[in-house]
């Protein structure tokens, strides 16, 4: 999530874990984007990139 009024820098593209952006400003990216006020679009974006808890745990175990 990025809100322009906060004046903070973007976290992408430096964070490979970011798979989509919810924002209230225009952004040039190949990542999926949604406006902060578009809750259904944000939810759909999250569902598309969600992992099962089993996959999360397996990935975590492999990294440690």
CSV table of N, CA, C and O in Angstrom, one decimal:
chain,number,residue,atom,x,y,z
A,1,UNK,N,0.8,-1.2,0.0
A,1,UNK,CA,0.0,0.0,0.0
A,1,UNK,C,0.9,1.2,0.0
A,1,UNK,O,1.9,1.3,0.7
A,2,UNK,N,0.5,2.2,-0.8
A,2,UNK,CA,1.3,3.5,-0.9
A,2,UNK,C,0.2,4.6,-0.9
A,2,UNK,O,-0.6,4.7,-1.8
A,3,UNK,N,0.3,5.5,0.1
A,3,UNK,CA,-0.5,6.7,0.1
A,3,UNK,C,0.4,7.9,-0.1
A,3,UNK,O,1.3,8.2,0.7
A,4,UNK,N,0.1,8.6,-1.2
A,4,UNK,CA,1.0,9.8,-1.6
A,4,UNK,C,1.1,10.8,-0.5
A,4,UNK,O,2.2,11.4,-0.3
A,5,UNK,N,0.0,11.1,0.2
A,5,UNK,CA,0.0,12.1,1.3
A,5,UNK,C,1.0,11.8,2.4
A,5,UNK,O,1.4,12.7,3.1
A,6,UNK,N,1.4,10.6,2.6
A,6,UNK,CA,2.3,10.2,3.6
A,6,UNK,C,3.7,10.7,3.3
A,6,UNK,O,4.6,10.8,4.2
A,7,UNK,N,4.0,10.9,2.0
A,7,UNK,CA,5.4,11.4,1.7
A,7,UNK,C,6.5,10.4,1.8
A,7,UNK,O,7.6,10.7,1.9
A,8,UNK,N,6.2,9.1,1.9
A,8,UNK,CA,7.2,8.0,2.1
A,8,UNK,C,7.6,7.5,0.7
A,8,UNK,O,6.9,7.6,-0.2
A,9,UNK,N,8.8,7.0,0.6
A,9,UNK,CA,9.3,6.4,-0.6
A,9,UNK,C,8.6,5.1,-0.9
A,9,UNK,O,8.1,4.4,0.0
A,10,UNK,N,8.5,4.8,-2.2
A,10,UNK,CA,8.0,3.5,-2.6
A,10,UNK,C,8.9,2.4,-2.1
A,10,UNK,O,10.1,2.5,-2.1
A,11,UNK,N,8.3,1.2,-1.7
A,11,UNK,CA,9.0,0.1,-1.3
A,11,UNK,C,9.4,-0.8,-2.5
A,11,UNK,O,10.3,-1.7,-2.3
A,12,UNK,N,8.8,-0.7,-3.6
A,12,UNK,CA,9.1,-1.5,-4.7
A,12,UNK,C,9.9,-0.6,-5.7
A,12,UNK,O,9.8,0.7,-5.6
A,13,UNK,N,10.7,-1.0,-6.6
A,13,UNK,CA,11.0,-2.4,-6.9
A,13,UNK,C,12.0,-3.1,-6.0
A,13,UNK,O,12.4,-4.2,-6.3
A,14,UNK,N,12.5,-2.4,-5.0
A,14,UNK,CA,13.5,-3.0,-4.1
A,14,UNK,C,13.1,-4.2,-3.3
A,14,UNK,O,14.0,-4.9,-2.8
A,15,UNK,N,11.8,-4.5,-3.2
A,15,UNK,CA,11.4,-5.6,-2.4
A,15,UNK,C,10.7,-6.6,-3.3
A,15,UNK,O,9.6,-6.4,-3.8
A,16,UNK,N,11.4,-7.7,-3.6
A,16,UNK,CA,10.8,-8.7,-4.5
A,16,UNK,C,9.6,-9.4,-4.0
A,16,UNK,O,8.9,-10.0,-4.7
A,17,UNK,N,9.3,-9.2,-2.7
A,17,UNK,CA,8.1,-9.8,-2.1
A,17,UNK,C,6.8,-9.1,-2.5
A,17,UNK,O,5.7,-9.6,-2.2
A,18,UNK,N,6.9,-7.9,-3.0
A,18,UNK,CA,5.8,-7.1,-3.4
A,18,UNK,C,5.2,-7.6,-4.7
A,18,UNK,O,5.9,-7.6,-5.7
A,19,UNK,N,4.0,-8.0,-4.7
A,19,UNK,CA,3.4,-8.6,-5.9
A,19,UNK,C,2.2,-7.8,-6.4
A,19,UNK,O,1.6,-8.2,-7.4
A,20,UNK,N,1.9,-6.7,-5.8
A,20,UNK,CA,0.8,-5.8,-6.2
A,20,UNK,C,0.8,-4.6,-5.4
A,20,UNK,O,1.4,-4.5,-4.3
A,21,UNK,N,0.2,-3.5,-5.9
A,21,UNK,CA,0.2,-2.2,-5.3
A,21,UNK,C,-1.2,-1.6,-5.2
A,21,UNK,O,-1.9,-1.6,-6.2
A,22,UNK,N,-1.5,-1.2,-4.0
A,22,UNK,CA,-2.7,-0.5,-3.7
A,22,UNK,C,-2.3,1.0,-3.5
A,22,UNK,O,-1.5,1.2,-2.6
A,23,UNK,N,-2.8,1.9,-4.2
A,23,UNK,CA,-2.3,3.3,-4.1
A,23,UNK,C,-3.3,4.3,-4.5
A,23,UNK,O,-4.3,3.9,-5.1
A,24,UNK,N,-3.1,5.5,-4.1
A,24,UNK,CA,-4.0,6.6,-4.5
A,24,UNK,C,-3.4,7.5,-5.5
A,24,UNK,O,-3.8,8.7,-5.7
A,25,UNK,N,-2.3,7.1,-6.2
A,25,UNK,CA,-1.6,7.9,-7.2
A,25,UNK,C,-1.2,7.0,-8.3
A,25,UNK,O,-1.1,5.8,-8.2
A,26,UNK,N,-0.9,7.6,-9.4
A,26,UNK,CA,-0.4,6.8,-10.6
A,26,UNK,C,1.0,6.3,-10.4
A,26,UNK,O,1.8,6.9,-9.8
A,27,UNK,N,1.2,5.1,-10.9
A,27,UNK,CA,2.5,4.5,-10.8
A,27,UNK,C,2.8,3.7,-12.1
A,27,UNK,O,1.9,3.0,-12.6
A,28,UNK,N,4.0,3.8,-12.6
A,28,UNK,CA,4.4,3.0,-13.7
A,28,UNK,C,5.0,1.7,-13.2
A,28,UNK,O,6.1,1.7,-12.6
A,29,UNK,N,4.3,0.6,-13.5
A,29,UNK,CA,4.8,-0.7,-13.1
A,29,UNK,C,4.1,-1.8,-13.9
A,29,UNK,O,3.0,-1.6,-14.3
A,30,UNK,N,4.7,-3.0,-13.9
A,30,UNK,CA,4.1,-4.1,-14.5
A,30,UNK,C,3.3,-4.9,-13.5
A,30,UNK,O,2.5,-5.8,-13.8
A,31,UNK,N,3.5,-4.5,-12.2
A,31,UNK,CA,2.7,-5.2,-11.1
A,31,UNK,C,1.2,-4.8,-11.2
A,31,UNK,O,0.9,-3.8,-11.7
A,32,UNK,N,0.4,-5.7,-10.7
A,32,UNK,CA,-1.0,-5.4,-10.6
A,32,UNK,C,-1.2,-4.2,-9.7
A,32,UNK,O,-0.5,-4.1,-8.7
A,33,UNK,N,-2.1,-3.3,-10.0
A,33,UNK,CA,-2.4,-2.1,-9.2
A,33,UNK,C,-3.9,-2.0,-8.9
A,33,UNK,O,-4.7,-2.5,-9.7
A,34,UNK,N,-4.2,-1.3,-7.9
A,34,UNK,CA,-5.6,-1.0,-7.5
A,34,UNK,C,-5.6,0.3,-6.8
A,34,UNK,O,-4.7,0.6,-6.1
A,35,UNK,N,-6.7,1.0,-6.9
A,35,UNK,CA,-6.9,2.3,-6.1
A,35,UNK,C,-7.2,1.9,-4.7
A,35,UNK,O,-7.9,0.9,-4.4
A,36,UNK,N,-6.7,2.7,-3.8
A,36,UNK,CA,-6.9,2.4,-2.3
A,36,UNK,C,-8.4,2.3,-2.0
A,36,UNK,O,-8.8,1.6,-1.0
A,37,UNK,N,-9.3,3.0,-2.7
A,37,UNK,CA,-10.7,3.0,-2.4
A,37,UNK,C,-11.4,1.8,-3.0
A,37,UNK,O,-12.6,1.6,-2.8
A,38,UNK,N,-10.7,1.0,-3.9
A,38,UNK,CA,-11.3,-0.1,-4.6
A,38,UNK,C,-11.1,-1.4,-3.8
A,38,UNK,O,-10.3,-2.2,-4.2
A,39,UNK,N,-11.8,-1.6,-2.7
A,39,UNK,CA,-11.6,-2.7,-1.8
A,39,UNK,C,-11.8,-4.1,-2.6
A,39,UNK,O,-11.0,-5.0,-2.4
A,40,UNK,N,-12.8,-4.3,-3.4
A,40,UNK,CA,-12.9,-5.5,-4.2
A,40,UNK,C,-11.7,-5.8,-5.1
A,40,UNK,O,-11.3,-7.0,-5.1
A,41,UNK,N,-11.2,-4.8,-5.7
A,41,UNK,CA,-10.0,-5.0,-6.5
A,41,UNK,C,-8.8,-5.4,-5.7
A,41,UNK,O,-8.0,-6.2,-6.1
A,42,UNK,N,-8.6,-4.7,-4.5
A,42,UNK,CA,-7.5,-5.1,-3.7
A,42,UNK,C,-7.7,-6.5,-3.2
A,42,UNK,O,-6.7,-7.3,-3.1
A,43,UNK,N,-8.9,-6.9,-2.8
A,43,UNK,CA,-9.1,-8.3,-2.3
A,43,UNK,C,-8.8,-9.3,-3.4
A,43,UNK,O,-8.2,-10.3,-3.1
A,44,UNK,N,-9.2,-9.0,-4.6
A,44,UNK,CA,-9.0,-9.9,-5.7
A,44,UNK,C,-7.5,-10.0,-6.0
A,44,UNK,O,-7.0,-11.1,-6.2
A,45,UNK,N,-6.8,-8.9,-5.9
A,45,UNK,CA,-5.3,-8.9,-6.1
A,45,UNK,C,-4.7,-9.8,-5.0
A,45,UNK,O,-3.8,-10.6,-5.3
A,46,UNK,N,-5.1,-9.7,-3.8
A,46,UNK,CA,-4.6,-10.5,-2.7
A,46,UNK,C,-4.9,-12.0,-2.9
A,46,UNK,O,-4.0,-12.8,-2.6
A,47,UNK,N,-6.1,-12.3,-3.3
A,47,UNK,CA,-6.5,-13.7,-3.5
A,47,UNK,C,-5.6,-14.3,-4.6
A,47,UNK,O,-5.2,-15.5,-4.5
A,48,UNK,N,-5.3,-13.6,-5.6
A,48,UNK,CA,-4.5,-14.1,-6.7
A,48,UNK,C,-3.1,-14.4,-6.3
A,48,UNK,O,-2.5,-15.3,-6.9
A,49,UNK,N,-2.6,-13.7,-5.4
A,49,UNK,CA,-1.2,-13.9,-5.0
A,49,UNK,C,-1.0,-14.7,-3.7
A,49,UNK,O,0.1,-14.9,-3.2
A,50,UNK,N,-2.1,-15.1,-3.1
A,50,UNK,CA,-2.1,-15.8,-1.8
A,50,UNK,C,-1.5,-17.2,-1.9
A,50,UNK,O,-1.6,-17.8,-2.9
A,51,UNK,N,-0.8,-17.6,-0.9
A,51,UNK,CA,-0.2,-18.9,-0.8
A,51,UNK,C,-0.9,-19.7,0.3
A,51,UNK,O,-1.3,-19.1,1.3
A,52,UNK,N,-0.9,-21.0,0.2
A,52,UNK,CA,-1.5,-21.8,1.3
A,52,UNK,C,-0.5,-21.7,2.5
A,52,UNK,O,0.7,-21.5,2.3
A,53,UNK,N,-1.0,-22.0,3.7
A,53,UNK,CA,-0.2,-22.0,4.9
A,53,UNK,C,0.9,-23.1,4.8
A,53,UNK,O,2.0,-22.9,5.2
A,54,UNK,N,0.5,-24.2,4.1
A,54,UNK,CA,1.5,-25.3,4.0
A,54,UNK,C,2.7,-24.8,3.1
A,54,UNK,O,3.8,-25.1,3.4
A,55,UNK,N,2.4,-24.1,2.0
A,55,UNK,CA,3.5,-23.6,1.2
A,55,UNK,C,4.3,-22.6,1.9
A,55,UNK,O,5.6,-22.5,1.8
A,56,UNK,N,3.7,-21.7,2.7
A,56,UNK,CA,4.5,-20.7,3.5
A,56,UNK,C,5.4,-21.4,4.5
A,56,UNK,O,6.6,-21.1,4.6
A,57,UNK,N,4.9,-22.4,5.2
A,57,UNK,CA,5.7,-23.1,6.2
A,57,UNK,C,6.8,-23.9,5.5
A,57,UNK,O,8.0,-23.9,6.0
A,58,UNK,N,6.5,-24.5,4.4
A,58,UNK,CA,7.6,-25.2,3.6
A,58,UNK,C,8.7,-24.3,3.2
A,58,UNK,O,9.9,-24.6,3.3
A,59,UNK,N,8.3,-23.2,2.7
A,59,UNK,CA,9.3,-22.2,2.2
A,59,UNK,C,10.1,-21.7,3.3
A,59,UNK,O,11.3,-21.5,3.2
A,60,UNK,N,9.5,-21.4,4.5
A,60,UNK,CA,10.2,-20.9,5.7
A,60,UNK,C,11.2,-22.0,6.2
A,60,UNK,O,12.3,-21.7,6.5
A,61,UNK,N,10.8,-23.2,6.2
A,61,UNK,CA,11.6,-24.3,6.6
A,61,UNK,C,12.8,-24.5,5.7
A,61,UNK,O,14.0,-24.7,6.1
A,62,UNK,N,12.6,-24.3,4.4
A,62,UNK,CA,13.7,-24.5,3.4
A,62,UNK,C,14.7,-23.3,3.5
A,62,UNK,O,15.9,-23.5,3.2
A,63,UNK,N,14.2,-22.1,3.9
A,63,UNK,CA,15.1,-21.0,4.0
A,63,UNK,C,16.0,-21.1,5.3
A,63,UNK,O,17.0,-20.4,5.4
A,64,UNK,N,15.5,-21.8,6.3
A,64,UNK,CA,16.2,-21.9,7.6
A,64,UNK,C,17.0,-23.1,7.6
A,64,UNK,O,17.7,-23.8,7.7
